[in-house]
């Protein structure tokens, strides 16, 4: 750990150290990297006559009058004048000493927010200090205001940052000489830190706070670089000495699958298939993220990869986040692979104990070549004979440490890994949170899809919506009704879904309504899903469990209740369940009014675009990276300076400089990681 411990700074005892610890500050270096979140301007003394309500300003004047007023509430009133005007200072809490200091004739400087008062302008509880008459000078820099915690005053943080700044550059040596930095205008590290902590009077605080100032860019760049390096290093470590099976066989099997498909692969699918084939033909384990919007056809690409593994003498496992989705994969893969003589084993709950034991047995003996189950699989004592490929579906949140756990299952060999997601990961996140993965994208949809028309309606018009469903069902089409709740407890959501199913089934006589929610036994879910997939059930009422993967091309209408409460990416995922066939599809986003301006704007994004990347970017802007990644992953992404949305422009340079450092200056790379990320363990725990 870089830098001296805070207790070595003047006046820091264990109590203060404890409070600093709550902000993640342990060393003087941490103090330097704890940046202000706003600034106050006390560099200029403002004439009182020029003040406007709402301004936070520094003024200086002579106390004309001071009194303790006893009304409903005791208060200290004090009138200040500087010759240009008068300002009232009000203190509701005060010590006798204060009344003494603020006596008539004293000259004081005070800083605070100007408001309308009883008689003219006033400041309540300003910070103040007594000055020599005619002292007249403000501070020499903008005043930093730091993110703080209970029991830690701004004054203390300012004092401590002052000490820490005095220890520069030794305390935080510059690791990135100017020739490494992408912009020659950026200041060296110590100047950048001084500027951010104590901006000169003429600097633009907005430019500092919005990351446009070169000093902030310099720091943000270094931080993003450190995160990027951490992941690259971990990837290297992961593969040190590891060998995967070379999976270059399976040509006949893949040709067989292609011949049996009712469609041709898209150019994007072909490209990704070739990328996977190249990765898997190497003894370096593949670690690849495949992103492709909902309905882009990732499954068939995964199936081809499985066949390559099987045809090379290995086994493959396909895991999905929910049982519903896993079951669907089982059906699809079974349908595609068993005609080729490849046995697919089902190893999830829902299967009876005996059945499960038999499946495990067949996997252990290597007779079943492909296993399908939920993500729980990697924790289970499933033994494979020759596990060579792991496919993880719809799981961009699949953490590093889960990836590590899977590594163990390969025995002698490390399995190749393919992680698939329909949640497009903005480049910013990909470079920082996923730099340990290679990325492939299916950026094209299969032909013949009609775009989904999206409409936004109030739930006051529920009756009309039901009529619309009736119309669609009467034409032989199928529909989804998705129930969501404010409090998304499984139980309440299940209840609401049951009630909705009941009501809709009464409102739509002659049509079979099925129900799926998280609390139903697996067999019931399977039955409902199978009935819907076969077209026997016309309407499927479901909770958001159907968010991922479900594929019924004849379903062309989807209603999403309380749409305003869901994230854009999630709505896009849900909507992706329709528009899979040739019929024109509609998605009705039903909201519970009144709708706020922001909510209206968010829903409008979905009406306007069907591009998952655009939607993800907007979602990131609106909700921040934490939401997108899930809380577990964000622990790794607590950024001190950089902002993933704002600083996207720095990333090309981050990648370039990162590669160069890893190659030429591994020691510098290590030092950057230690400085910004701390011990690498923290990353392992995400
Ligand atoms: P996702 O990427 O969302 O997992 P799927 O793999 O479930 O998408 O594919 C969606 C649907 O598109 C499936 O019915 C699949 O059989 C079909 N499909 C996949 N590739 C093609 C293609 N090249 N042409 C036509 N249909 C395709
Ligand atoms: Mg899928």
XYZ file of C-alpha atoms and ligand atoms in Angstrom:
714
model
C 0.000 0.000 0.000
C 1.333 3.313 -1.060
C 1.791 6.251 1.252
C 1.901 6.850 4.939
C -0.962 6.012 7.207
C -3.230 8.914 8.123
C -2.388 8.559 11.804
C 1.062 9.838 10.912
C -0.465 13.189 9.977
C -0.725 15.912 12.632
C -3.816 15.665 14.782
C -5.137 12.341 13.506
C -5.931 9.912 16.298
C -7.673 6.584 16.090
C -11.130 8.151 16.220
C -10.561 10.427 13.276
C -8.756 7.624 11.460
C -11.861 5.482 11.941
C -14.061 8.122 10.378
C -11.697 8.524 7.463
C -11.720 4.777 7.015
C -15.449 4.983 6.388
C -14.614 7.054 3.314
C -12.030 4.499 2.265
C -9.224 6.814 3.310
C -6.337 5.076 5.020
C -3.278 6.865 3.778
C -2.165 10.324 2.826
C -2.305 9.109 -0.766
C -5.976 8.165 -0.300
C -6.598 11.683 0.964
C -5.084 13.035 -2.212
C -7.324 10.819 -4.316
C -10.415 11.839 -2.370
C -11.550 14.679 -4.588
C -13.932 17.539 -3.883
C -17.456 17.097 -5.175
C -18.016 20.805 -5.350
C -16.309 24.118 -4.784
C -17.161 27.356 -3.094
C -15.809 30.637 -4.235
C -14.335 32.601 -1.352
C -11.676 34.173 -3.458
C -13.542 37.405 -4.043
C -15.201 39.589 -1.500
C -18.511 40.649 -2.910
C -20.003 44.083 -2.267
C -23.135 43.510 -0.211
C -25.089 45.825 -2.470
C -24.569 43.439 -5.403
C -25.928 40.276 -3.759
C -28.828 38.277 -5.120
C -30.838 35.667 -3.250
C -29.550 32.131 -3.850
C -25.897 33.077 -4.229
C -23.255 31.580 -1.963
C -20.746 34.316 -1.411
C -18.016 35.797 0.718
C -18.693 39.257 2.133
C -16.882 41.515 4.547
C -18.333 44.256 6.681
C -18.631 45.958 9.997
C -21.173 44.840 12.546
C -23.615 47.713 12.973
C -25.949 46.078 15.359
C -26.094 42.817 17.279
C -28.827 41.552 19.560
C -30.297 38.441 20.965
C -33.935 38.432 19.956
C -36.384 36.495 22.075
C -39.411 35.623 20.077
C -40.834 32.196 19.687
C -37.244 31.123 19.249
C -34.181 32.708 20.716
C -31.832 33.911 18.024
C -28.784 36.037 17.524
C -29.323 38.791 14.985
C -26.509 40.783 13.581
C -26.513 43.482 10.917
C -23.486 43.822 8.697
C -22.686 46.779 6.493
C -19.893 47.438 4.000
C -20.985 50.803 2.690
C -22.700 49.322 -0.374
C -25.558 47.710 1.526
C -26.695 45.839 4.595
C -27.005 42.141 5.301
C -28.600 40.412 8.287
C -26.908 37.418 9.854
C -29.117 35.039 11.808
C -27.996 32.357 14.256
C -30.540 30.101 15.902
C -27.904 28.163 17.788
C -25.090 30.129 19.251
C -22.717 30.282 22.158
C -22.267 33.279 24.426
C -18.778 33.584 22.949
C -20.290 34.183 19.519
C -22.477 36.993 20.757
C -19.339 38.459 22.195
C -17.362 38.178 18.916
C -20.126 39.650 16.806
C -20.427 42.826 18.800
C -20.985 46.208 17.255
C -17.913 47.586 15.477
C -16.255 44.208 14.809
C -15.082 43.599 11.237
C -15.902 40.141 9.957
C -15.784 38.081 6.801
C -18.556 35.636 6.334
C -19.546 33.030 3.811
C -22.996 31.629 3.242
C -26.092 31.566 1.123
C -27.985 34.775 0.579
C -31.750 34.603 1.156
C -34.692 36.864 1.513
C -35.056 37.775 5.156
C -37.460 39.733 7.363
C -36.017 43.016 6.282
C -33.948 42.726 3.140
C -31.352 40.035 2.505
C -29.973 37.684 5.124
C -27.632 34.775 5.722
C -28.514 32.052 8.181
C -25.638 30.437 10.049
C -22.850 31.711 7.847
C -19.295 30.597 8.430
C -17.510 33.671 9.672
C -14.221 34.934 11.013
C -13.047 38.156 12.487
C -10.525 40.066 10.371
C -8.413 43.168 10.699
C -10.275 46.228 9.463
C -9.506 46.598 5.771
C -8.077 43.038 5.670
C -10.038 42.732 2.532
C -8.514 39.647 0.898
C -10.297 36.454 0.030
C -8.856 32.944 -0.162
C -6.128 32.239 -2.667
C -8.000 29.313 -4.208
C -11.539 28.028 -4.595
C -12.625 26.226 -1.452
C -13.035 22.464 -1.908
C -16.054 20.710 -0.457
C -15.393 17.005 0.003
C -17.728 14.060 0.207
C -17.823 13.438 3.937
C -19.315 11.263 6.598
C -20.889 11.794 9.991
C -18.588 13.374 12.503
C -16.116 14.588 9.938
C -16.223 18.330 9.312
C -15.210 19.997 6.064
C -12.646 21.985 8.004
C -10.933 18.771 9.087
C -10.890 17.358 5.593
C -9.480 20.600 4.244
C -6.783 20.698 6.854
C -5.835 17.070 6.174
C -5.778 17.532 2.426
C -3.519 20.514 3.010
C -1.038 18.305 4.862
C -1.251 15.652 2.197
C -0.686 18.152 -0.610
C 2.431 19.351 1.158
C 3.784 15.797 0.916
C 3.660 15.821 -2.885
C 5.290 14.596 -5.020
C 6.929 11.997 -2.729
C 3.648 10.727 -1.366
C 2.226 9.989 -4.805
C 5.027 9.791 -7.348
C 4.152 10.418 -10.958
C 4.055 7.069 -12.702
C 3.054 8.402 -16.096
C 5.609 10.673 -17.719
C 4.318 13.169 -20.257
C 5.337 11.057 -23.241
C 3.025 8.275 -22.098
C 0.007 10.532 -21.651
C -2.299 10.829 -24.633
C -2.526 14.601 -24.318
C 0.633 16.703 -23.994
C -1.394 19.493 -22.390
C -2.196 17.445 -19.335
C -0.353 18.489 -16.191
C 1.922 16.155 -14.228
C 0.257 14.288 -11.369
C 1.243 16.626 -8.534
C 0.090 19.721 -10.417
C -3.129 18.008 -11.354
C -3.841 17.140 -7.725
C -3.030 20.629 -6.487
C -5.284 22.086 -9.103
C -8.198 19.831 -8.271
C -7.894 20.290 -4.509
C -7.088 23.997 -4.598
C -8.196 25.460 -7.920
C -6.795 28.917 -8.623
C -9.352 31.721 -8.347
C -9.844 32.107 -12.079
C -10.592 28.420 -12.721
C -13.980 27.241 -13.860
C -15.469 24.981 -11.192
C -17.909 23.451 -13.682
C -15.066 22.348 -15.930
C -13.474 20.646 -12.933
C -16.663 18.973 -11.809
C -17.711 17.891 -15.262
C -14.310 16.452 -16.050
C -13.412 18.888 -18.815
C -10.469 20.323 -16.969
C -7.140 18.739 -18.047
C -6.226 18.092 -14.421
C -9.319 15.937 -13.941
C -8.793 14.213 -17.262
C -5.270 13.360 -16.243
C -6.524 11.740 -13.038
C -9.499 9.997 -14.626
C -7.240 8.587 -17.294
C -4.856 7.180 -14.727
C -7.688 5.615 -12.781
C -9.317 3.984 -15.814
C -5.917 2.773 -16.872
C -5.375 1.160 -13.478
C -8.724 -0.673 -13.662
C -8.048 -1.799 -17.172
C -4.613 -3.086 -16.194
C -6.037 -4.956 -13.228
C -8.282 -6.968 -15.470
C -5.627 -7.587 -18.082
C -3.266 -8.802 -15.387
C -5.853 -11.061 -13.903
C -6.552 -12.538 -17.254
C -2.874 -13.283 -17.652
C -2.728 -14.847 -14.210
C -5.799 -16.941 -14.926
C -4.173 -18.521 -17.887
C -0.698 -18.926 -16.583
C 0.222 -22.521 -17.043
C -3.366 -23.422 -17.969
C -4.068 -25.527 -20.985
C -7.388 -26.170 -22.644
C -8.326 -29.014 -24.926
C -7.723 -28.230 -28.561
C -11.201 -28.354 -30.067
C -10.628 -28.360 -33.775
C -12.840 -31.337 -34.645
C -16.578 -31.693 -35.096
C -16.690 -30.690 -38.740
C -19.191 -33.379 -39.617
C -21.400 -32.592 -36.673
C -21.491 -28.858 -37.385
C -22.209 -29.527 -41.049
C -25.005 -31.860 -39.955
C -26.574 -29.199 -37.750
C -26.364 -26.566 -40.449
C -27.956 -28.903 -42.972
C -30.887 -29.529 -40.642
C -31.623 -25.887 -39.839
C -34.612 -24.262 -41.522
C -32.547 -21.100 -42.025
C -29.149 -19.858 -43.132
C -26.880 -18.232 -40.592
C -26.581 -14.475 -40.858
C -23.233 -12.969 -41.785
C -22.783 -11.867 -38.181
C -23.454 -15.380 -36.886
C -20.938 -16.765 -39.360
C -18.316 -14.275 -38.271
C -18.783 -15.064 -34.596
C -18.816 -18.783 -35.300
C -15.449 -18.405 -37.002
C -14.089 -16.389 -34.066
C -15.141 -19.092 -31.650
C -13.731 -21.829 -33.848
C -10.374 -20.082 -33.941
C -10.318 -19.592 -30.158
C -11.281 -23.164 -29.459
C -8.699 -24.614 -31.814
C -6.038 -23.269 -29.472
C -4.799 -24.697 -26.206
C -5.117 -21.270 -24.621
C -8.491 -21.308 -22.908
C -11.094 -19.200 -24.650
C -12.693 -16.535 -22.475
C -15.145 -14.791 -24.705
C -18.189 -12.633 -24.177
C -20.735 -12.908 -26.944
C -23.147 -10.036 -27.029
C -26.092 -10.033 -29.316
C -29.388 -8.261 -28.973
C -32.451 -10.257 -28.074
C -33.422 -12.491 -30.960
C -30.108 -12.107 -32.746
C -29.641 -15.878 -32.691
C -26.942 -16.630 -30.147
C -28.200 -20.115 -29.338
C -27.371 -21.677 -32.649
C -23.855 -20.263 -32.477
C -23.469 -21.808 -29.026
C -24.784 -25.119 -30.369
C -22.135 -25.107 -33.078
C -19.463 -24.502 -30.465
C -20.792 -27.412 -28.400
C -20.607 -29.677 -31.425
C -16.989 -28.717 -31.995
C -16.232 -29.686 -28.418
C -18.099 -32.964 -28.736
C -16.572 -33.769 -32.114
C -13.128 -33.269 -30.584
C -13.799 -35.740 -27.818
C -14.851 -33.273 -25.141
C -18.052 -32.455 -23.283
C -19.906 -29.167 -23.114
C -22.227 -27.601 -20.586
C -24.815 -24.908 -21.237
C -26.065 -22.930 -18.260
C -28.907 -20.444 -18.000
C -29.937 -18.122 -15.184
C -33.454 -19.477 -14.768
C -34.950 -22.892 -14.957
C -37.411 -21.682 -17.539
C -34.667 -20.651 -19.856
C -32.613 -23.748 -19.154
C -35.621 -25.877 -20.092
C -35.964 -24.017 -23.306
C -32.324 -24.644 -24.123
C -32.844 -28.281 -23.339
C -35.691 -28.462 -25.850
C -33.789 -26.551 -28.512
C -30.508 -28.383 -28.107
C -32.171 -31.735 -27.794
C -34.062 -31.032 -30.995
C -30.909 -30.025 -32.833
C -28.334 -32.426 -31.406
C -30.067 -35.727 -30.826
C -30.651 -36.354 -34.558
C -26.870 -36.114 -34.824
C -26.449 -38.788 -32.182
C -25.340 -36.355 -29.463
C -26.930 -36.997 -26.101
C -28.068 -33.985 -24.047
C -28.442 -34.436 -20.273
C -30.723 -32.360 -18.066
C -29.180 -31.603 -14.708
C -31.394 -29.083 -12.978
C -34.066 -29.169 -10.355
C -37.449 -30.235 -11.566
C -36.068 -33.541 -12.681
C -36.768 -36.347 -10.236
C -33.938 -37.500 -8.028
C -33.525 -40.795 -9.842
C -33.623 -39.118 -13.212
C -31.041 -36.632 -12.065
C -28.779 -39.329 -10.741
C -28.982 -41.135 -14.046
C -28.113 -37.951 -15.941
C -25.126 -37.308 -13.692
C -23.999 -40.861 -14.180
C -24.146 -40.546 -17.936
C -22.168 -37.317 -17.803
C -19.548 -38.814 -15.529
C -19.140 -41.731 -17.875
C -18.964 -39.415 -20.824
C -21.952 -40.988 -22.568
C -23.925 -37.749 -22.414
C -21.841 -35.202 -24.259
C -23.754 -32.036 -23.431
C -25.282 -30.974 -20.117
C -27.954 -28.303 -19.732
C -28.912 -26.697 -16.444
C -29.080 -23.532 -14.417
C -26.137 -21.525 -13.170
C -26.278 -23.489 -9.958
C -24.511 -26.168 -11.938
C -21.085 -24.828 -11.336
C -21.531 -25.184 -7.578
C -23.018 -28.643 -7.772
C -20.950 -31.746 -7.550
C -21.426 -32.470 -11.214
C -18.559 -34.539 -12.474
C -17.696 -34.511 -16.131
C -15.490 -36.929 -17.907
C -13.881 -34.458 -20.254
C -15.431 -31.028 -19.838
C -14.030 -28.864 -22.604
C -16.498 -26.020 -23.080
C -18.693 -24.015 -20.750
C -21.450 -21.835 -22.179
C -23.064 -19.354 -19.797
C -26.200 -17.792 -21.241
C -27.789 -14.439 -20.473
C -25.410 -13.677 -17.754
C -23.352 -10.581 -18.149
C -23.284 -10.451 -14.372
C -21.462 -13.691 -14.261
C -18.635 -12.698 -11.983
C -14.977 -13.267 -12.233
C -15.041 -15.523 -9.280
C -17.703 -17.740 -10.756
C -15.575 -17.945 -13.851
C -12.704 -19.067 -11.663
C -14.845 -21.723 -9.995
C -15.715 -23.190 -13.371
C -12.099 -23.514 -14.175
C -11.869 -26.214 -11.561
C -14.385 -28.441 -13.299
C -12.196 -29.133 -16.249
C -9.869 -31.415 -14.333
C -6.658 -31.825 -16.210
C -7.752 -29.256 -18.772
C -9.250 -25.873 -18.299
C -12.552 -25.500 -20.171
C -13.026 -22.897 -22.847
C -15.642 -20.381 -21.754
C -18.311 -18.609 -23.725
C -20.470 -16.072 -21.932
C -23.519 -14.807 -23.779
C -25.582 -11.756 -23.082
C -28.341 -9.776 -24.685
C -27.613 -6.789 -22.498
C -25.164 -4.905 -24.605
C -22.328 -3.695 -22.537
C -21.263 -0.176 -23.387
C -17.633 0.018 -24.350
C -16.795 1.965 -21.254
C -17.885 -0.892 -19.067
C -16.424 -3.508 -21.331
C -13.017 -1.915 -21.043
C -13.049 -1.548 -17.314
C -15.234 -4.325 -15.980
C -14.673 -6.883 -18.698
C -11.196 -6.272 -19.949
C -10.406 -9.849 -19.039
C -12.783 -11.110 -21.731
C -12.554 -11.037 -25.477
C -15.727 -9.725 -27.003
C -17.709 -10.862 -30.038
C -20.908 -9.265 -31.219
C -23.810 -10.449 -33.321
C -24.832 -7.070 -34.617
C -27.434 -8.144 -37.129
C -30.815 -9.781 -36.764
C -32.031 -12.710 -38.777
C -33.995 -11.562 -41.809
C -37.763 -11.562 -42.016
C -38.428 -9.978 -38.660
C -40.937 -7.185 -38.537
C -40.051 -4.423 -36.120
C -42.092 -4.278 -32.937
C -44.390 -1.306 -32.682
C -44.255 0.098 -29.175
C -47.041 2.139 -27.639
C -47.289 3.793 -24.261
C -50.728 3.878 -22.611
C -52.132 4.655 -19.207
C -53.578 1.767 -17.217
C -56.777 3.768 -17.111
C -57.244 2.337 -20.597
C -56.891 -1.252 -19.496
C -60.307 -2.103 -20.954
C -59.250 -1.057 -24.450
C -56.056 -3.033 -24.094
C -57.996 -6.157 -23.184
C -60.155 -5.646 -26.260
C -57.033 -5.428 -28.335
C -55.802 -8.715 -26.928
C -59.149 -10.304 -27.743
C -58.810 -9.132 -31.328
C -55.328 -10.600 -31.646
C -56.275 -13.898 -30.052
C -59.353 -14.197 -32.261
C -57.002 -13.998 -35.239
C -55.054 -16.951 -33.867
C -52.187 -14.931 -32.523
C -50.715 -15.285 -29.051
C -49.904 -12.724 -26.405
C -47.939 -12.150 -23.213
C -49.129 -10.178 -20.233
C -46.268 -9.237 -17.940
C -47.042 -8.279 -14.348
C -44.591 -6.230 -12.377
C -44.918 -4.627 -8.985
C -43.476 -1.710 -7.116
C -42.292 -3.891 -4.300
C -40.909 -6.724 -6.209
C -41.235 -9.395 -3.621
C -41.591 -12.760 -5.257
C -44.636 -13.511 -3.228
C -46.569 -10.338 -3.954
C -45.642 -10.533 -7.578
C -46.874 -14.099 -7.766
C -50.161 -13.083 -6.161
C -50.650 -10.221 -8.564
C -49.917 -12.475 -11.507
C -52.425 -15.036 -10.279
C -55.088 -12.411 -9.859
C -54.398 -10.946 -13.288
C -54.542 -14.368 -14.904
C -57.854 -14.988 -13.217
C -59.333 -11.696 -14.395
C -58.060 -12.041 -17.939
C -59.283 -15.550 -18.230
C -62.782 -14.327 -17.255
C -62.539 -11.425 -19.684
C -61.418 -13.623 -22.556
C -63.774 -16.595 -22.654
C -62.865 -19.232 -25.201
C -59.143 -18.584 -24.922
C -56.818 -20.563 -22.723
C -54.784 -18.455 -20.319
C -51.664 -19.878 -18.709
C -49.661 -18.522 -15.836
C -45.964 -18.520 -14.994
C -44.283 -17.041 -11.964
C -41.284 -17.751 -9.813
C -43.214 -19.468 -7.054
C -44.787 -22.202 -9.139
C -43.295 -25.677 -9.025
C -41.005 -26.336 -11.964
C -43.375 -28.898 -13.428
C -46.242 -26.382 -13.538
C -44.041 -23.819 -15.212
C -42.910 -26.359 -17.721
C -46.470 -27.406 -18.477
C -47.626 -23.808 -18.923
C -44.654 -22.973 -21.097
C -45.078 -26.071 -23.222
C -48.778 -25.285 -23.757
C -47.921 -21.772 -24.824
C -45.062 -22.881 -27.069
C -47.366 -25.413 -28.734
C -49.996 -22.754 -29.348
C -52.592 -24.438 -27.105
C -52.577 -21.539 -24.681
C -53.314 -18.192 -26.279
C -52.275 -15.873 -23.489
C -49.367 -16.255 -21.106
C -49.549 -14.205 -17.945
C -46.114 -14.001 -16.394
C -43.864 -12.131 -14.052
C -40.524 -10.881 -15.283
C -39.214 -14.451 -15.113
C -39.817 -14.538 -18.828
C -37.392 -11.689 -19.291
C -34.744 -13.744 -20.956
C -34.676 -16.238 -23.703
C -38.261 -17.392 -24.124
C -38.896 -17.934 -27.798
C -42.397 -18.365 -29.228
C -42.508 -16.856 -32.735
C -46.315 -16.828 -32.966
C -46.592 -14.510 -29.976
C -46.927 -11.032 -31.392
C -48.461 -8.935 -28.657
C -47.029 -8.071 -25.281
C -48.504 -5.989 -22.504
C -46.165 -4.830 -19.761
C -47.849 -3.512 -16.663
C -46.224 -0.745 -14.607
C -43.664 -0.328 -17.317
C -42.476 2.934 -15.782
C -40.907 1.018 -12.911
C -38.592 -1.134 -14.963
C -35.212 -0.287 -16.371
C -34.964 0.380 -20.068
C -32.709 -2.581 -20.672
C -35.143 -4.853 -18.900
C -38.077 -3.534 -20.905
C -36.099 -4.058 -24.062
C -35.381 -7.628 -23.007
C -39.036 -8.265 -22.321
C -40.096 -6.715 -25.582
C -37.635 -8.991 -27.347
C -40.033 -11.882 -26.656
C -42.257 -10.593 -29.462
C -41.330 -9.700 -33.006
C -39.802 -13.123 -33.549
C -42.169 -14.241 -36.258
C -43.444 -12.736 -39.464
C -46.556 -11.105 -38.033
C -46.339 -7.419 -37.144
C -45.890 -7.246 -33.392
C -46.904 -4.750 -30.784
C -45.612 -4.038 -27.317
C -47.898 -2.060 -25.030
C -46.105 -0.277 -22.207
C -48.845 0.314 -19.701
C -48.087 2.808 -16.975
C -49.766 3.806 -13.796
C -50.188 7.569 -13.985
C -49.363 10.280 -13.462
C -46.103 9.920 -15.290
C -43.178 12.176 -14.404
C -41.289 13.981 -17.138
C -38.290 11.676 -16.753
C -40.429 8.562 -16.817
C -42.144 9.814 -19.950
C -38.780 10.493 -21.570
C -37.515 7.053 -20.634
C -40.488 5.249 -22.107
C -40.162 7.383 -25.212
C -36.675 5.961 -25.752
C -38.231 2.535 -26.208
C -40.835 3.854 -28.572
C -38.171 5.464 -30.699
C -35.513 2.810 -30.926
C -35.146 -0.918 -31.064
C -31.388 -0.832 -30.891
C -30.199 -2.479 -27.703
C -26.955 -0.533 -27.751
C -28.678 2.832 -27.883
C -31.037 1.739 -25.143
C -28.228 0.489 -22.942
C -26.385 3.747 -23.343
C -29.434 5.754 -22.357
C -30.022 3.425 -19.455
C -26.466 3.959 -18.325
C -26.944 7.712 -18.508
C -30.159 7.604 -16.573
C -29.413 4.937 -14.005
C -25.648 4.749 -13.698
C -23.370 1.761 -14.118
C -24.281 0.171 -10.799
C -27.769 -0.693 -11.940
C -26.601 -2.123 -15.182
C -23.935 -4.313 -13.735
C -25.735 -5.376 -10.636
C -24.552 -4.511 -7.188
C -22.117 -7.353 -6.889
C -20.108 -6.235 -9.799
C -20.083 -2.567 -8.852
C -17.900 -3.210 -5.831
C -15.118 -3.562 -8.318
C -16.066 -0.393 -10.051
C -16.098 2.155 -7.311
C -14.378 4.872 -9.210
C -12.964 7.835 -7.345
C -12.427 10.251 -10.166
C -13.495 8.795 -13.474
C -17.064 8.580 -14.628
C -17.821 5.828 -17.067
C -20.370 7.804 -18.988
C -18.453 11.044 -19.060
C -14.973 9.729 -19.725
C -15.721 7.279 -22.508
C -13.549 9.368 -24.794
C -10.443 8.397 -22.839
C -10.815 4.686 -23.421
C -9.001 4.266 -26.695
C -5.943 5.785 -25.127
C -6.426 3.637 -22.020
C -6.268 0.498 -24.141
C -3.253 1.705 -26.089
C -1.237 2.889 -23.108
C -2.285 -0.181 -21.121
C -0.910 -2.582 -23.717
C 2.305 -0.665 -23.886
C 2.811 -0.638 -20.118
C 2.103 -4.342 -19.781
C 4.656 -5.076 -22.438
C 7.399 -2.598 -21.557
C 6.863 -1.530 -17.973
C 5.152 -4.212 -15.903
C 6.478 -2.598 -12.724
C 4.631 0.636 -13.488
C 1.488 -1.337 -14.272
C 1.691 -3.031 -10.871
C 2.212 0.270 -9.098
C -0.819 1.813 -10.816
C -2.965 -1.121 -9.812
C -1.851 -0.895 -6.197
C -2.468 2.833 -6.126
C -5.993 2.856 -7.513
C -7.412 -0.589 -6.969
C -5.560 -1.720 -3.884
C -4.729 -5.314 -3.396
C -5.925 -7.487 -6.234
C -7.965 -9.566 -3.782
C -10.692 -6.987 -3.889
C -11.221 -7.836 -7.490
C -11.300 -11.532 -6.844
C -14.267 -11.069 -4.565
C -16.714 -9.541 -6.982
P -31.080 -14.919 -28.697
O -29.857 -14.332 -29.297
O -31.987 -13.892 -28.140
O -30.751 -16.018 -27.719
P -32.185 -17.091 -30.165
O -30.942 -17.864 -30.306
O -33.176 -17.557 -29.167
O -31.876 -15.570 -29.899
O -32.831 -16.966 -31.603
C -34.086 -16.362 -31.780
C -34.865 -17.048 -32.861
O -34.270 -16.802 -34.112
C -34.912 -18.555 -32.704
O -36.201 -18.966 -33.043
C -33.879 -19.030 -33.695
O -34.159 -20.339 -34.132
C -34.047 -18.028 -34.805
N -32.858 -17.830 -35.634
C -31.574 -17.862 -35.215
N -30.737 -17.593 -36.237
C -31.515 -17.383 -37.329
C -31.245 -17.071 -38.707
N -30.011 -16.923 -39.141
N -32.298 -16.927 -39.528
C -33.548 -17.073 -39.080
N -33.874 -17.380 -37.816
C -32.870 -17.528 -36.944
Mg -31.044 -16.582 -25.885
